[in-house]
Coordinates of C-alpha atoms in Angstrom, one line a residue:
M595 CA 59.6 118.1 77.0
G596 CA 62.6 116.8 75.2
K597 CA 63.7 115.9 71.6
R598 CA 61.7 112.8 71.3
F599 CA 58.5 114.6 72.3
Q600 CA 59.1 117.4 69.8
K601 CA 59.3 114.8 67.1
F602 CA 56.3 113.1 68.6
V603 CA 54.1 116.2 68.4
A604 CA 55.3 117.0 64.9
L605 CA 54.6 113.5 63.6
A606 CA 51.2 113.5 65.4
A607 CA 50.2 116.7 63.6
V608 CA 51.2 115.3 60.2
F609 CA 49.3 112.1 61.0
A610 CA 46.2 114.1 62.0
M611 CA 46.3 116.0 58.7
V612 CA 46.7 112.7 56.7
T613 CA 43.9 110.9 58.6
S614 CA 41.5 113.7 58.3
L615 CA 41.8 113.1 54.6
G616 CA 51.9 76.0 78.7
A617 CA 53.2 72.6 80.3
C618 CA 52.5 70.7 77.2
G619 CA 55.5 72.5 75.6
K620 CA 58.1 71.1 78.1
N621 CA 59.6 68.6 75.7
A622 CA 60.1 71.1 73.0
A623 CA 61.5 73.6 75.4
E624 CA 64.0 71.2 77.0
N625 CA 65.9 71.0 73.8
K626 CA 66.1 74.7 73.3
E627 CA 69.5 76.3 73.9
A628 CA 69.6 78.9 76.6
A629 CA 69.0 82.3 75.2
Q630 CA 72.0 84.6 75.0
P631 CA 70.8 88.2 75.0
V632 CA 74.3 89.7 74.3
Q633 CA 74.6 91.0 70.8
E634 CA 76.9 93.6 69.2
S635 CA 75.4 97.0 69.4
K636 CA 74.1 98.4 66.1
N637 CA 73.5 101.9 67.6
I638 CA 69.9 101.9 66.4
E639 CA 68.1 105.3 66.4
F640 CA 64.5 106.0 65.4
P641 CA 63.3 106.6 62.8
L642 CA 65.2 103.9 61.1
A643 CA 66.9 104.8 57.8
Q644 CA 65.5 101.5 56.3
P645 CA 62.3 99.8 57.6
E646 CA 62.7 96.7 59.8
T647 CA 60.0 94.3 61.0
L648 CA 59.3 92.9 64.5
S649 CA 56.8 90.0 65.0
I650 CA 54.6 90.5 68.0
L651 CA 52.0 88.4 69.7
T652 CA 49.4 90.4 71.7
S653 CA 45.8 90.5 73.0
A654 CA 42.9 92.9 72.8
E655 CA 39.8 93.5 74.8
A656 CA 36.6 91.9 73.4
T657 CA 35.1 95.3 73.0
S658 CA 38.1 96.6 71.0
T659 CA 39.4 95.9 67.5
Q660 CA 41.3 92.7 67.2
N661 CA 43.5 94.2 64.5
P662 CA 46.3 96.3 66.2
E663 CA 47.0 98.0 62.8
E664 CA 43.8 99.9 63.3
K665 CA 44.9 101.4 66.6
V666 CA 46.0 105.0 66.0
I667 CA 48.6 104.7 68.8
Y668 CA 50.4 102.0 66.9
Q669 CA 50.0 103.8 63.6
R670 CA 51.8 106.8 65.1
I671 CA 54.6 104.7 66.6
K672 CA 55.1 103.1 63.2
K673 CA 55.5 106.5 61.6
E674 CA 57.9 107.6 64.3
T675 CA 60.1 104.5 64.2
N676 CA 59.9 103.1 60.7
V677 CA 59.4 99.7 62.3
N678 CA 56.8 97.5 60.8
V679 CA 55.0 95.0 63.0
D680 CA 53.8 91.6 62.0
W681 CA 50.9 91.3 64.5
T682 CA 49.2 88.2 65.8
C683 CA 46.3 89.2 68.1
Y684 CA 43.8 87.1 70.1
V685 CA 40.9 88.3 72.2
K686 CA 41.9 88.7 75.9
D687 CA 39.7 85.9 77.2
Q688 CA 41.4 83.3 74.9
F689 CA 44.9 84.8 75.0
V690 CA 46.6 82.8 77.7
D691 CA 45.7 79.5 76.1
K692 CA 46.8 80.7 72.7
R693 CA 50.1 82.1 74.2
N694 CA 50.8 78.8 75.8
L695 CA 50.3 76.9 72.6
V696 CA 52.7 79.2 70.8
L697 CA 55.4 78.7 73.4
A698 CA 54.8 75.0 73.5
K699 CA 56.1 74.7 70.0
G700 CA 59.5 75.9 71.2
S701 CA 60.4 77.3 67.8
N702 CA 59.3 80.0 65.3
L703 CA 58.3 82.2 68.2
P704 CA 57.4 85.9 67.8
D705 CA 60.1 88.4 68.7
I706 CA 57.9 89.9 71.4
I707 CA 54.9 88.9 73.4
L708 CA 53.0 92.0 74.4
N709 CA 50.3 92.2 77.0
A710 CA 51.9 88.8 77.9
D711 CA 49.9 88.3 81.1
M712 CA 52.6 86.2 82.6
G713 CA 52.7 85.6 86.3
T714 CA 56.0 85.0 88.1
L715 CA 55.6 81.2 87.7
D716 CA 55.3 81.7 83.9
L717 CA 58.4 83.9 83.8
L718 CA 60.5 81.4 85.8
K719 CA 59.3 78.4 83.8
Y720 CA 59.8 80.0 80.3
G721 CA 63.0 81.6 81.5
S722 CA 64.5 78.3 82.7
Q723 CA 63.4 76.6 79.5
G724 CA 65.2 79.3 77.5
L725 CA 62.1 80.4 75.6
I726 CA 62.3 84.0 76.9
V727 CA 65.5 85.9 77.4
P728 CA 66.9 87.7 80.5
V729 CA 66.6 91.5 79.8
E730 CA 68.5 93.2 82.7
D731 CA 71.5 93.9 80.4
L732 CA 69.2 95.2 77.6
I733 CA 67.5 97.6 80.1
D734 CA 70.8 99.0 81.2
K735 CA 72.2 99.3 77.7
Y736 CA 69.3 100.2 75.4
M737 CA 66.3 101.3 77.5
P738 CA 66.9 104.7 79.1
N739 CA 63.2 105.4 79.7
L740 CA 62.6 102.2 81.7
K741 CA 66.0 102.4 83.4
K742 CA 65.1 105.9 84.7
V743 CA 61.8 104.5 86.1
L744 CA 63.7 101.7 87.9
D745 CA 66.5 103.9 89.1
D746 CA 64.1 106.5 90.5
N747 CA 61.9 103.8 92.0
P748 CA 64.2 100.9 93.0
S749 CA 61.4 98.9 94.6
Y750 CA 60.1 98.1 91.1
R751 CA 63.5 96.7 90.1
K752 CA 63.3 94.3 93.1
L753 CA 59.7 93.3 92.1
I754 CA 60.7 92.3 88.6
T755 CA 64.0 90.5 89.6
A756 CA 63.6 86.7 89.8
P757 CA 65.3 84.6 92.6
D758 CA 68.0 83.6 90.1
G759 CA 69.0 87.3 89.7
H760 CA 67.6 87.7 86.2
I761 CA 64.9 90.0 84.9
Y762 CA 62.7 88.2 82.4
S763 CA 60.0 90.8 81.7
F764 CA 58.9 94.4 81.3
P765 CA 56.3 95.6 83.8
W766 CA 53.1 97.6 83.8
I767 CA 53.1 100.3 86.5
E768 CA 50.2 102.7 87.2
Q769 CA 50.4 105.0 90.2
L770 CA 47.3 106.8 91.3
G771 CA 47.7 107.7 94.9
T772 CA 49.8 105.8 97.5
G773 CA 49.4 103.4 100.4
K774 CA 45.9 103.2 101.8
E775 CA 44.8 106.0 99.5
A776 CA 45.9 104.4 96.3
I777 CA 43.2 103.8 93.8
Q778 CA 43.8 100.1 93.9
A779 CA 43.7 99.8 97.7
I780 CA 40.1 98.6 97.6
G781 CA 38.6 96.6 94.8
G782 CA 34.8 96.5 94.4
M783 CA 32.8 98.7 96.7
P784 CA 29.1 99.0 97.5
F785 CA 27.2 101.8 95.8
I786 CA 23.8 102.7 97.3
N787 CA 20.9 104.5 95.5
K788 CA 21.0 107.9 97.2
A789 CA 18.0 109.0 95.2
W790 CA 15.9 106.2 96.8
L791 CA 17.2 107.0 100.3
D792 CA 16.1 110.7 99.8
Q793 CA 12.7 109.7 98.2
L794 CA 11.9 107.4 101.2
G795 CA 13.3 109.7 103.9
L796 CA 15.9 107.1 104.9
K797 CA 19.3 107.8 106.5
M798 CA 22.5 106.3 105.1
P799 CA 23.0 102.9 106.8
T800 CA 26.0 102.5 109.0
T801 CA 25.3 99.2 110.6
T802 CA 24.3 95.8 109.3
E803 CA 20.9 96.1 111.1
E804 CA 20.2 99.5 109.5
F805 CA 21.3 98.1 106.2
V806 CA 18.7 95.3 106.3
N807 CA 16.0 97.8 107.2
V808 CA 17.0 100.0 104.2
L809 CA 16.9 97.1 101.8
T810 CA 13.5 96.0 103.1
E811 CA 12.2 99.5 102.6
F812 CA 13.5 99.5 99.0
K813 CA 11.8 96.1 98.4
N814 CA 8.5 97.2 99.8
K815 CA 8.2 100.7 98.5
I816 CA 10.1 101.0 95.2
P817 CA 8.2 99.2 92.4
N818 CA 10.1 96.6 90.4
S819 CA 13.2 97.2 92.6
I820 CA 16.1 94.8 93.2
P821 CA 17.3 95.7 96.7
M822 CA 20.9 94.3 96.3
S823 CA 22.7 92.8 93.3
F824 CA 26.2 91.5 92.7
R825 CA 28.1 88.9 90.7
I826 CA 29.1 86.2 93.1
N827 CA 32.9 85.6 92.9
G828 CA 32.9 88.2 90.1
G829 CA 35.9 90.3 90.9
N830 CA 34.9 93.9 91.6
E831 CA 31.2 93.0 91.3
D832 CA 31.4 90.5 94.2
L833 CA 30.1 91.5 97.6
G834 CA 33.2 90.5 99.6
F835 CA 33.6 94.1 100.8
I836 CA 30.5 94.0 103.0
L837 CA 31.8 91.0 104.9
G838 CA 34.2 93.4 106.6
A839 CA 31.4 94.0 109.1
F840 CA 32.2 90.6 110.5
G841 CA 36.0 90.6 110.6
Y842 CA 38.6 90.6 107.8
G843 CA 36.1 90.8 104.9
D844 CA 37.1 89.4 101.6
N845 CA 39.1 90.2 98.4
P846 CA 39.6 88.4 95.1
D847 CA 42.6 86.2 96.3
H848 CA 41.2 85.8 99.9
I849 CA 44.6 86.6 101.4
M850 CA 44.7 89.0 104.4
V851 CA 47.5 90.0 106.8
D852 CA 46.6 90.8 110.4
Q853 CA 48.3 93.4 112.7
N854 CA 50.8 90.7 113.8
N855 CA 51.8 90.2 110.1
K856 CA 50.3 86.8 110.1
V857 CA 48.9 85.6 106.7
L858 CA 45.3 84.4 106.8
Y859 CA 42.8 82.9 104.4
S860 CA 39.8 85.2 104.8
V861 CA 37.2 82.5 103.8
A862 CA 38.4 80.2 106.5
D863 CA 37.9 82.7 109.3
E864 CA 35.1 82.5 112.0
G865 CA 34.0 86.0 111.1
Y866 CA 33.5 84.9 107.5
K867 CA 31.2 82.1 108.7
E868 CA 29.1 84.7 110.7
G869 CA 29.0 87.0 107.7
I870 CA 27.8 84.3 105.3
T871 CA 25.1 83.2 107.8
W872 CA 23.9 86.8 107.8
L873 CA 23.9 87.1 104.0
H874 CA 21.7 84.0 103.8
T875 CA 19.1 85.8 106.0
L876 CA 19.0 88.5 103.3
Q877 CA 18.5 85.8 100.7
E878 CA 15.6 84.4 102.7
K879 CA 14.0 87.8 103.0
G880 CA 14.1 88.3 99.2
L881 CA 16.6 91.2 99.4
I882 CA 19.1 89.7 97.0
D883 CA 18.9 89.5 93.2
P884 CA 18.0 85.9 92.2
E885 CA 20.4 86.2 89.3
A886 CA 23.3 87.3 91.5
Y887 CA 24.7 83.8 91.4
T888 CA 24.7 83.3 87.7
Q889 CA 24.6 86.7 85.9
D890 CA 27.3 88.0 83.7
W891 CA 28.5 91.6 83.4
A892 CA 26.2 92.5 80.6
T893 CA 23.1 91.3 82.5
L894 CA 24.2 93.2 85.6
V895 CA 24.6 96.4 83.5
A896 CA 21.3 95.9 81.6
K897 CA 19.2 95.8 84.8
G898 CA 21.2 98.7 86.3
K899 CA 20.3 100.9 83.3
E900 CA 16.7 100.3 84.2
D901 CA 17.3 102.0 87.6
R902 CA 16.3 98.8 89.5
Y903 CA 19.2 98.5 92.1
G904 CA 19.1 99.7 95.6
V905 CA 22.8 98.6 96.1
Y906 CA 25.3 97.1 93.7
F907 CA 29.0 96.5 93.8
G908 CA 31.6 97.7 91.4
W909 CA 34.9 99.5 90.8
D910 CA 33.1 102.8 90.6
N911 CA 29.6 104.2 89.9
L912 CA 30.3 104.7 86.2
G913 CA 30.2 101.0 85.3
V914 CA 26.4 101.2 84.8
P915 CA 26.1 104.1 82.3
G916 CA 23.7 106.9 83.3
T917 CA 23.4 106.0 87.0
A918 CA 26.4 107.8 88.5
A919 CA 24.3 110.7 89.7
S920 CA 22.0 108.4 91.8
Y921 CA 24.6 106.2 93.4
V922 CA 27.2 107.0 96.1
P923 CA 29.6 104.8 98.1
M924 CA 28.0 103.2 101.1
P925 CA 30.1 103.3 104.3
A926 CA 31.8 100.3 105.7
L927 CA 29.1 98.8 107.9
K928 CA 29.6 98.2 111.6
G929 CA 28.7 94.6 112.5
P930 CA 27.3 93.0 115.6
N931 CA 30.5 93.7 117.5
G932 CA 30.2 97.4 116.7
E933 CA 33.3 97.4 114.5
A934 CA 33.7 98.1 110.8
N935 CA 36.5 97.1 108.4
A936 CA 37.2 98.1 104.8
P937 CA 39.1 95.1 103.3
R938 CA 42.1 96.0 101.1
Q939 CA 43.4 94.2 98.1
S940 CA 46.7 92.2 98.0
G941 CA 49.7 93.7 96.1
T942 CA 48.5 97.3 96.1
A943 CA 51.2 98.8 98.3
E944 CA 53.1 99.9 95.2
G945 CA 49.9 100.9 93.3
G946 CA 49.0 99.1 90.1
F947 CA 51.7 96.7 89.1
Q948 CA 52.1 93.6 86.9
A949 CA 55.6 92.2 86.4
G950 CA 55.0 90.2 83.2
R951 CA 53.4 92.6 80.7
A952 CA 55.9 91.9 77.9
V953 CA 58.8 89.5 77.2
I954 CA 61.3 89.0 74.4
T955 CA 61.6 85.5 73.1
S956 CA 64.8 83.5 72.3
D957 CA 63.9 83.6 68.6
C958 CA 64.3 87.4 68.4
K959 CA 67.3 88.1 66.1
N960 CA 67.5 91.8 66.8
L961 CA 67.4 92.3 70.6
E962 CA 68.5 95.9 70.4
L963 CA 65.7 96.8 68.1
A964 CA 63.1 94.9 70.2
A965 CA 64.4 96.5 73.4
K966 CA 64.4 100.1 72.0
W967 CA 60.9 99.6 70.5
I968 CA 59.6 98.5 73.9
D969 CA 61.5 101.3 75.7
L970 CA 59.4 103.8 73.7
M971 CA 56.4 102.6 75.6
Y972 CA 58.0 103.9 78.8
E973 CA 58.4 107.4 77.5
P974 CA 56.0 109.4 79.8
L975 CA 53.6 110.7 77.1
Q976 CA 53.6 107.3 75.4
S977 CA 52.9 105.4 78.6
I978 CA 50.0 107.8 79.4
Q979 CA 48.4 107.1 76.0
N980 CA 49.0 103.4 76.0
N981 CA 47.3 103.2 79.4
W982 CA 44.2 105.3 78.7
G983 CA 43.8 106.4 75.1
T984 CA 44.9 109.2 72.7
Y985 CA 43.8 112.4 71.0
S986 CA 42.7 113.7 67.5
E987 CA 41.3 110.4 66.3
D988 CA 38.5 110.9 63.9
G989 CA 35.2 109.1 64.7
K990 CA 36.2 108.3 68.3
D991 CA 35.6 109.6 71.7
N992 CA 39.1 110.9 72.3
I993 CA 40.4 110.5 75.8
F994 CA 42.8 113.4 75.6
V995 CA 43.2 116.8 74.1
L996 CA 46.8 117.7 73.0
K997 CA 47.5 121.2 74.4
D998 CA 49.7 123.8 72.9
D999 CA 52.4 123.2 75.6
G1000 CA 52.6 119.6 74.5
T1001 CA 50.8 118.1 77.5
L1002 CA 47.8 115.8 77.4
S1003 CA 44.6 117.0 79.1
H1004 CA 41.8 114.5 79.9
T1005 CA 38.5 115.1 78.0
P1006 CA 35.6 115.8 80.4
L1007 CA 33.6 112.6 81.0
D1008 CA 30.3 114.2 80.3
S1009 CA 31.4 114.8 76.7
L1010 CA 31.9 111.1 76.1
K1011 CA 29.1 109.2 74.2
V1012 CA 30.0 106.0 76.0
S1013 CA 31.3 105.0 79.4
P1014 CA 35.0 105.9 80.2
W1015 CA 35.9 102.2 80.0
E1016 CA 34.4 101.7 76.6
A1017 CA 36.1 104.9 75.3
R1018 CA 39.4 103.8 76.6
C1019 CA 39.1 100.3 75.2
A1020 CA 38.6 101.8 71.8
Q1021 CA 42.0 103.6 71.9
M1022 CA 44.3 102.2 74.5
V1023 CA 46.8 99.4 73.8
G1024 CA 48.0 98.5 77.2
G1025 CA 51.3 96.6 77.4
P1026 CA 54.4 97.6 79.3
L1027 CA 54.3 101.1 80.6
A1028 CA 54.8 103.3 83.6
V1029 CA 52.5 106.1 84.7
L1030 CA 53.9 107.7 87.9
N1031 CA 52.3 110.1 90.4
S1032 CA 54.9 112.7 89.4
Y1033 CA 53.5 112.8 85.8
Y1034 CA 50.3 114.5 86.9
G1035 CA 50.6 118.2 86.4
K1036 CA 53.8 117.7 84.4
Y1037 CA 52.7 115.6 81.4
T1038 CA 49.0 115.1 81.9
T1039 CA 46.0 115.6 84.1
C1040 CA 44.7 112.9 86.4
P1041 CA 41.7 111.0 85.0
P1042 CA 38.6 112.7 86.4
D1043 CA 37.0 109.3 87.2
A1044 CA 40.2 108.3 88.9
L1045 CA 40.2 111.4 91.1
E1046 CA 36.6 110.7 92.1
R1047 CA 37.4 107.0 92.9
M1048 CA 40.4 108.1 95.0
D1049 CA 38.1 110.3 97.0
F1050 CA 35.8 107.2 97.5
V1051 CA 38.9 105.2 98.7
K1052 CA 39.9 108.0 101.0
S1053 CA 36.5 107.9 102.6
Y1054 CA 37.2 104.3 103.7
V1055 CA 40.7 104.9 105.1
K1056 CA 39.5 105.4 108.6
D1057 CA 37.9 101.9 108.5
M1058 CA 41.0 100.1 107.0
K1059 CA 41.8 98.2 110.2
Y1060 CA 44.9 96.4 109.0
D1061 CA 48.1 98.2 108.0
M1062 CA 49.7 95.5 105.9
V1063 CA 48.5 93.9 102.6
Y1064 CA 50.2 90.9 101.1
P1065 CA 52.9 92.4 98.8
N1066 CA 54.0 91.5 95.3
V1067 CA 56.8 89.0 95.8
F1068 CA 58.9 86.9 93.4
M1069 CA 58.9 83.3 94.7
S1070 CA 61.1 80.4 93.6
Q1071 CA 59.8 78.2 90.8
E1072 CA 59.2 75.2 93.2
D1073 CA 57.2 77.3 95.6
S1074 CA 55.3 79.0 92.8
E1075 CA 54.3 75.6 91.4
T1076 CA 53.2 74.4 94.8
L1077 CA 51.1 77.5 95.4
A1078 CA 49.5 77.2 91.9
Q1079 CA 48.6 73.5 92.5
C1080 CA 47.1 74.3 95.9
E1081 CA 45.3 77.5 94.9
T1082 CA 43.3 76.0 92.1
G1083 CA 41.5 73.5 94.3
I1084 CA 41.3 75.6 97.4
K1085 CA 39.9 78.7 95.6
Q1086 CA 37.4 76.8 93.5
Y1087 CA 36.0 74.9 96.4
A1088 CA 35.8 77.9 98.7
E1089 CA 34.1 80.0 96.1
Q1090 CA 31.6 77.2 95.3
K1091 CA 30.6 76.9 98.9
K1092 CA 30.3 80.7 99.3
A1093 CA 27.7 80.8 96.6
E1094 CA 25.9 77.7 97.9
W1095 CA 25.7 78.9 101.5
I1096 CA 24.4 82.4 100.7
L1097 CA 21.8 80.9 98.4
N1098 CA 20.8 77.8 100.4
G1099 CA 22.2 78.1 103.9
G1100 CA 24.1 75.4 105.7
V1101 CA 27.4 77.1 106.5
E1102 CA 27.1 76.4 110.3
K1103 CA 26.3 72.8 109.8
E1104 CA 29.1 72.2 107.2
W1105 CA 31.8 74.5 108.6
D1106 CA 34.0 71.9 110.3
S1107 CA 34.0 69.6 107.3
Y1108 CA 34.6 72.6 105.1
L1109 CA 37.8 73.5 107.0
Q1110 CA 38.9 69.9 106.9
K1111 CA 38.4 69.9 103.1
L1112 CA 40.5 73.0 102.8
D1113 CA 43.3 71.4 104.7
Q1114 CA 43.1 68.3 102.5
L1115 CA 43.4 70.6 99.5
G1116 CA 46.6 72.0 100.9
L1117 CA 45.6 75.2 102.7
K1118 CA 48.2 74.8 105.5
K1119 CA 51.1 74.4 103.1
Y1120 CA 49.7 77.3 101.0
L1121 CA 49.7 79.7 103.9
E1122 CA 53.1 78.4 105.1
I1123 CA 54.7 79.4 101.8
K1124 CA 52.9 82.8 101.7
Q1125 CA 54.1 83.4 105.3
K1126 CA 57.7 82.5 104.4
Y1127 CA 57.9 85.1 101.7
L1128 CA 56.1 87.8 103.7
D1129 CA 58.6 87.3 106.5
A1130 CA 61.5 87.6 104.0
Y1131 CA 59.9 90.7 102.5
L1132 CA 59.6 92.4 105.9
S1133 CA 63.1 91.5 106.9
K1134 CA 64.7 93.4 104.0

């Protein structure tokens, strides 16, 4: 496994023995000198002979500790490197606002922003302002782990390279399957109560008509039942998947690509209107949870634990603890035209990917140290743990077991006291990393819940009508700003009307004025820009 891993295992064993005992910042940024990432090499090797300190701004999930020092993963990295970290951590829901305020000052910046959550517009803006440094030379000179990932997978280097030729960030990469069979190909999917189907002698629905009949049977014959629940516009808990029975369906960004490689806005399609009209009939029949338009995640889960759902939507059937045995994925339904479609998510052709997971700021005085510290996160075994969790931590549901051969084996899910997500949140640290398909069987096992979800996704492949999804592309700052300005108003208005129409009806009466309003908000320009970059992507 290599020299670094031998040291990693040895240090981990010692550790186990011991433990068992924003825009408002423009004016400040304009006066900032352009960052110059070229420094004389210090030939840094870990562990350092003398301790050094990096300052890092990061985020943490609300269900996890807000003190990174308490994370065993970071404690082990500190022992291995002799690098102390001066942490500033904010809860994830507040992080972007806090990050923007820090950058708005334009001075006294942390060395690194980890879990930076920066989109391409952020990277271009802060890069042009000189607040974050270009890192392509650092990657080639000081970061062998990341360089190998990019050399072996050149598409990722293209994805993180800005139009000006610079790389401003370090990515998060998670491969679990490929293409239409990738785990991220589909977002939220419908899960139906198979136990209720069996109890009532009902067949699995395959059409919208059969689906309504099944929900009606649930309502009439299962006491205290909620035939169908969701969280409107709630990411994976939204019901957009089911609209595939009427055409393109829906996904979180509402962007679809047809077989002629034309970019479309799913919620401005005639089929969408038909689907919303149909969903309103379900509302009128009392087949939809009255709280579906207002409930948060905790409320959805609480009712699910009471075994009240006939159908709910989610990433998998483990999100509602204790219900997995009863719920199975429901097929993509055939609509009135006899066709089904399983809508895919944008940006999933390369698997899980985010360009801006970490950046180095212009106030960092030791770029080599910062780069080499970040590069450790791309060592395969480190990436695996940062992404999911670790092993041999007292008092925790450990995600992994460290085997004698130095590989990491996933703990069986039925041995966890909490849901897999809760267990992972307690240990993982996220940040920049790369977990590649080639790692499974070599460094680790594939997560058991991921294997199951990939089987779910594979069952939908036959109904994925469209071959192309909108790719990850790096747009110019001007176009990125235009898109951001348009998207805010367009998305907010479209999602507001979606909820109103399912609940109260009126989509057919208001459809023409709705389309006019979308045009007024900039939909035509929005799609023109999207199309321009898709055409450029396909021409390469």
